[in-house]
Amino acid sequence: MRYVIDIYGVLVPSLLLWVIVAYVLSAILRRLMQRFDLYRLVWHRALFDFSIFVCLLGGVVYLSEYLS
């Protein structure tokens, strides 16, 4: 796994890119859950959103090993 990614001469930590990818996936998932009214099943919405983001980030980082 590479820890720094070179984007047109700018060195960017790979974790920053994975956080952005996980945030976009999390935003899409939040919108779908809101559209289908699944948040009524959740006790604490902010805590649930944060836990979904952390799980997605872990999955993205785990899968990034196979993509590079």
mmCIF file of N, CA and C in Angstrom:
data_model
loop_
_atom_site.group_PDB
_atom_site.id
_atom_site.type_symbol
_atom_site.label_atom_id
_atom_site.label_comp_id
_atom_site.label_asym_id
_atom_site.label_seq_id
_atom_site.Cartn_x
_atom_site.Cartn_y
_atom_site.Cartn_z
ATOM 1 N N MET A 1 0.836 -1.177 0.000
ATOM 2 C CA MET A 1 0.000 0.000 0.000
ATOM 3 C C MET A 1 0.878 1.236 0.000
ATOM 4 N N ARG A 2 0.545 2.178 -0.846
ATOM 5 C CA ARG A 2 1.280 3.429 -0.876
ATOM 6 C C ARG A 2 0.617 4.413 0.083
ATOM 7 N N TYR A 3 1.441 5.153 0.814
ATOM 8 C CA TYR A 3 0.901 6.078 1.805
ATOM 9 C C TYR A 3 0.776 7.492 1.269
ATOM 10 N N VAL A 4 1.422 7.778 0.133
ATOM 11 C CA VAL A 4 1.353 9.091 -0.493
ATOM 12 C C VAL A 4 1.077 8.887 -1.976
ATOM 13 N N ILE A 5 0.141 9.656 -2.503
ATOM 14 C CA ILE A 5 -0.222 9.558 -3.910
ATOM 15 C C ILE A 5 0.183 10.852 -4.599
ATOM 16 N N ASP A 6 0.810 10.736 -5.754
ATOM 17 C CA ASP A 6 1.274 11.887 -6.518
ATOM 18 C C ASP A 6 0.207 12.266 -7.541
ATOM 19 N N ILE A 7 -0.404 13.453 -7.376
ATOM 20 C CA ILE A 7 -1.407 13.952 -8.307
ATOM 21 C C ILE A 7 -0.845 15.207 -8.962
ATOM 22 N N TYR A 8 -0.354 15.065 -10.171
ATOM 23 C CA TYR A 8 0.226 16.170 -10.936
ATOM 24 C C TYR A 8 1.291 16.917 -10.146
ATOM 25 N N GLY A 9 2.144 16.201 -9.469
ATOM 26 C CA GLY A 9 3.247 16.800 -8.733
ATOM 27 C C GLY A 9 2.920 17.186 -7.306
ATOM 28 N N VAL A 10 1.678 17.031 -6.892
ATOM 29 C CA VAL A 10 1.270 17.350 -5.519
ATOM 30 C C VAL A 10 1.142 16.040 -4.758
ATOM 31 N N LEU A 11 1.875 15.925 -3.664
ATOM 32 C CA LEU A 11 1.812 14.712 -2.853
ATOM 33 C C LEU A 11 0.639 14.810 -1.879
ATOM 34 N N VAL A 12 -0.269 13.873 -1.991
ATOM 35 C CA VAL A 12 -1.485 13.866 -1.179
ATOM 36 C C VAL A 12 -1.496 12.578 -0.370
ATOM 37 N N PRO A 13 -1.744 12.678 0.944
ATOM 38 C CA PRO A 13 -1.851 11.445 1.730
ATOM 39 C C PRO A 13 -3.010 10.578 1.218
ATOM 40 N N SER A 14 -2.766 9.312 1.104
ATOM 41 C CA SER A 14 -3.796 8.428 0.548
ATOM 42 C C SER A 14 -5.040 8.382 1.445
ATOM 43 N N LEU A 15 -4.861 8.541 2.734
ATOM 44 C CA LEU A 15 -6.019 8.513 3.635
ATOM 45 C C LEU A 15 -6.992 9.651 3.328
ATOM 46 N N LEU A 16 -6.479 10.806 2.914
ATOM 47 C CA LEU A 16 -7.352 11.919 2.548
ATOM 48 C C LEU A 16 -8.250 11.543 1.375
ATOM 49 N N LEU A 17 -7.698 10.880 0.406
ATOM 50 C CA LEU A 17 -8.506 10.457 -0.740
ATOM 51 C C LEU A 17 -9.549 9.414 -0.338
ATOM 52 N N TRP A 18 -9.161 8.497 0.534
ATOM 53 C CA TRP A 18 -10.110 7.466 0.963
ATOM 54 C C TRP A 18 -11.229 8.079 1.804
ATOM 55 N N VAL A 19 -10.904 9.109 2.599
ATOM 56 C CA VAL A 19 -11.937 9.803 3.388
ATOM 57 C C VAL A 19 -12.937 10.488 2.460
ATOM 58 N N ILE A 20 -12.449 11.090 1.387
ATOM 59 C CA ILE A 20 -13.345 11.750 0.439
ATOM 60 C C ILE A 20 -14.257 10.733 -0.241
ATOM 61 N N VAL A 21 -13.699 9.596 -0.637
ATOM 62 C CA VAL A 21 -14.509 8.545 -1.264
ATOM 63 C C VAL A 21 -15.558 8.023 -0.286
ATOM 64 N N ALA A 22 -15.166 7.790 0.958
ATOM 65 C CA ALA A 22 -16.112 7.295 1.964
ATOM 66 C C ALA A 22 -17.190 8.325 2.262
ATOM 67 N N TYR A 23 -16.837 9.607 2.248
ATOM 68 C CA TYR A 23 -17.827 10.658 2.497
ATOM 69 C C TYR A 23 -18.866 10.702 1.376
ATOM 70 N N VAL A 24 -18.414 10.576 0.145
ATOM 71 C CA VAL A 24 -19.351 10.593 -0.984
ATOM 72 C C VAL A 24 -20.292 9.391 -0.902
ATOM 73 N N LEU A 25 -19.743 8.221 -0.616
ATOM 74 C CA LEU A 25 -20.593 7.031 -0.453
ATOM 75 C C LEU A 25 -21.566 7.190 0.706
ATOM 76 N N SER A 26 -21.084 7.787 1.784
ATOM 77 C CA SER A 26 -21.935 8.022 2.946
ATOM 78 C C SER A 26 -23.057 9.001 2.625
ATOM 79 N N ALA A 27 -22.760 10.038 1.860
ATOM 80 C CA ALA A 27 -23.786 11.012 1.484
ATOM 81 C C ALA A 27 -24.858 10.368 0.613
ATOM 82 N N ILE A 28 -24.433 9.508 -0.305
ATOM 83 C CA ILE A 28 -25.402 8.799 -1.150
ATOM 84 C C ILE A 28 -26.275 7.887 -0.304
ATOM 85 N N LEU A 29 -25.657 7.174 0.631
ATOM 86 C CA LEU A 29 -26.414 6.270 1.500
ATOM 87 C C LEU A 29 -27.376 7.033 2.407
ATOM 88 N N ARG A 30 -26.931 8.179 2.933
ATOM 89 C CA ARG A 30 -27.820 9.004 3.771
ATOM 90 C C ARG A 30 -29.036 9.475 2.980
ATOM 91 N N ARG A 31 -28.804 9.891 1.741
ATOM 92 C CA ARG A 31 -29.909 10.360 0.913
ATOM 93 C C ARG A 31 -30.904 9.234 0.621
ATOM 94 N N LEU A 32 -30.395 8.047 0.360
ATOM 95 C CA LEU A 32 -31.286 6.908 0.120
ATOM 96 C C LEU A 32 -32.082 6.551 1.368
ATOM 97 N N MET A 33 -31.414 6.587 2.515
ATOM 98 C CA MET A 33 -32.127 6.261 3.756
ATOM 99 C C MET A 33 -33.193 7.302 4.083
ATOM 100 N N GLN A 34 -32.899 8.549 3.776
ATOM 101 C CA GLN A 34 -33.873 9.606 4.019
ATOM 102 C C GLN A 34 -35.051 9.490 3.051
ATOM 103 N N ARG A 35 -34.759 9.134 1.825
ATOM 104 C CA ARG A 35 -35.810 9.013 0.816
ATOM 105 C C ARG A 35 -36.788 7.886 1.145
ATOM 106 N N PHE A 36 -36.273 6.763 1.640
ATOM 107 C CA PHE A 36 -37.125 5.626 1.969
ATOM 108 C C PHE A 36 -37.545 5.602 3.437
ATOM 109 N N ASP A 37 -37.294 6.693 4.146
ATOM 110 C CA ASP A 37 -37.738 6.894 5.530
ATOM 111 C C ASP A 37 -37.244 5.784 6.468
ATOM 112 N N LEU A 38 -35.981 5.402 6.310
ATOM 113 C CA LEU A 38 -35.405 4.377 7.175
ATOM 114 C C LEU A 38 -34.844 4.952 8.469
ATOM 115 N N TYR A 39 -34.746 6.269 8.539
ATOM 116 C CA TYR A 39 -34.230 6.888 9.759
ATOM 117 C C TYR A 39 -35.216 6.773 10.924
ATOM 118 N N ARG A 40 -36.438 6.438 10.660
ATOM 119 C CA ARG A 40 -37.392 6.268 11.765
ATOM 120 C C ARG A 40 -37.042 5.048 12.611
ATOM 121 N N LEU A 41 -36.211 4.144 12.075
ATOM 122 C CA LEU A 41 -35.780 2.959 12.806
ATOM 123 C C LEU A 41 -34.511 3.195 13.624
ATOM 124 N N VAL A 42 -33.920 4.384 13.489
ATOM 125 C CA VAL A 42 -32.645 4.689 14.118
ATOM 126 C C VAL A 42 -32.892 5.537 15.358
ATOM 127 N N TRP A 43 -32.187 5.209 16.444
ATOM 128 C CA TRP A 43 -32.381 5.932 17.695
ATOM 129 C C TRP A 43 -31.669 7.276 17.683
ATOM 130 N N HIS A 44 -30.417 7.323 17.264
ATOM 131 C CA HIS A 44 -29.607 8.547 17.278
ATOM 132 C C HIS A 44 -29.014 8.722 15.889
ATOM 133 N N ARG A 45 -29.598 9.632 15.120
ATOM 134 C CA ARG A 45 -29.243 9.754 13.709
ATOM 135 C C ARG A 45 -27.781 10.142 13.493
ATOM 136 N N ALA A 46 -27.259 11.106 14.234
ATOM 137 C CA ALA A 46 -25.878 11.551 14.043
ATOM 138 C C ALA A 46 -24.887 10.435 14.364
ATOM 139 N N LEU A 47 -25.134 9.708 15.430
ATOM 140 C CA LEU A 47 -24.262 8.598 15.794
ATOM 141 C C LEU A 47 -24.320 7.492 14.746
ATOM 142 N N PHE A 48 -25.496 7.241 14.217
ATOM 143 C CA PHE A 48 -25.659 6.235 13.176
ATOM 144 C C PHE A 48 -24.928 6.653 11.901
ATOM 145 N N ASP A 49 -25.056 7.929 11.514
ATOM 146 C CA ASP A 49 -24.353 8.421 10.324
ATOM 147 C C ASP A 49 -22.846 8.318 10.494
ATOM 148 N N PHE A 50 -22.352 8.651 11.671
ATOM 149 C CA PHE A 50 -20.917 8.556 11.929
ATOM 150 C C PHE A 50 -20.442 7.105 11.860
ATOM 151 N N SER A 51 -21.215 6.194 12.411
ATOM 152 C CA SER A 51 -20.807 4.786 12.391
ATOM 153 C C SER A 51 -20.833 4.230 10.970
ATOM 154 N N ILE A 52 -21.793 4.647 10.167
ATOM 155 C CA ILE A 52 -21.820 4.239 8.760
ATOM 156 C C ILE A 52 -20.595 4.770 8.036
ATOM 157 N N PHE A 53 -20.210 6.032 8.309
ATOM 158 C CA PHE A 53 -19.033 6.619 7.679
ATOM 159 C C PHE A 53 -17.772 5.850 8.062
ATOM 160 N N VAL A 54 -17.635 5.504 9.331
ATOM 161 C CA VAL A 54 -16.450 4.770 9.782
ATOM 162 C C VAL A 54 -16.395 3.386 9.146
ATOM 163 N N CYS A 55 -17.525 2.715 9.050
ATOM 164 C CA CYS A 55 -17.553 1.398 8.404
ATOM 165 C C CYS A 55 -17.213 1.501 6.922
ATOM 166 N N LEU A 56 -17.739 2.511 6.254
ATOM 167 C CA LEU A 56 -17.421 2.700 4.844
ATOM 168 C C LEU A 56 -15.947 3.038 4.651
ATOM 169 N N LEU A 57 -15.400 3.874 5.523
ATOM 170 C CA LEU A 57 -13.984 4.220 5.434
ATOM 171 C C LEU A 57 -13.112 2.982 5.624
ATOM 172 N N GLY A 58 -13.450 2.157 6.576
ATOM 173 C CA GLY A 58 -12.705 0.916 6.779
ATOM 174 C C GLY A 58 -12.776 0.011 5.564
ATOM 175 N N GLY A 59 -13.952 -0.081 4.956
ATOM 176 C CA GLY A 59 -14.103 -0.898 3.760
ATOM 177 C C GLY A 59 -13.336 -0.348 2.569
ATOM 178 N N VAL A 60 -13.352 0.964 2.406
ATOM 179 C CA VAL A 60 -12.633 1.583 1.294
ATOM 180 C C VAL A 60 -11.129 1.399 1.463
ATOM 181 N N VAL A 61 -10.632 1.584 2.677
ATOM 182 C CA VAL A 61 -9.198 1.405 2.923
ATOM 183 C C VAL A 61 -8.809 -0.052 2.723
ATOM 184 N N TYR A 62 -9.642 -0.961 3.154
ATOM 185 C CA TYR A 62 -9.361 -2.390 2.977
ATOM 186 C C TYR A 62 -9.335 -2.749 1.489
ATOM 187 N N LEU A 63 -10.284 -2.246 0.728
ATOM 188 C CA LEU A 63 -10.345 -2.557 -0.693
ATOM 189 C C LEU A 63 -9.275 -1.825 -1.504
ATOM 190 N N SER A 64 -8.753 -0.737 -0.972
ATOM 191 C CA SER A 64 -7.735 0.012 -1.707
ATOM 192 C C SER A 64 -6.446 -0.796 -1.854
ATOM 193 N N GLU A 65 -6.221 -1.702 -0.976
ATOM 194 C CA GLU A 65 -5.032 -2.553 -1.072
ATOM 195 C C GLU A 65 -5.067 -3.404 -2.339
ATOM 196 N N TYR A 66 -6.268 -3.802 -2.735
ATOM 197 C CA TYR A 66 -6.407 -4.639 -3.918
ATOM 198 C C TYR A 66 -6.444 -3.825 -5.212
ATOM 199 N N LEU A 67 -6.725 -2.525 -5.114
ATOM 200 C CA LEU A 67 -6.825 -1.692 -6.316
ATOM 201 C C LEU A 67 -5.483 -1.142 -6.766
ATOM 202 N N SER A 68 -4.512 -1.057 -5.865
ATOM 203 C CA SER A 68 -3.235 -0.438 -6.248
ATOM 204 C C SER A 68 -2.188 -1.427 -6.645
#
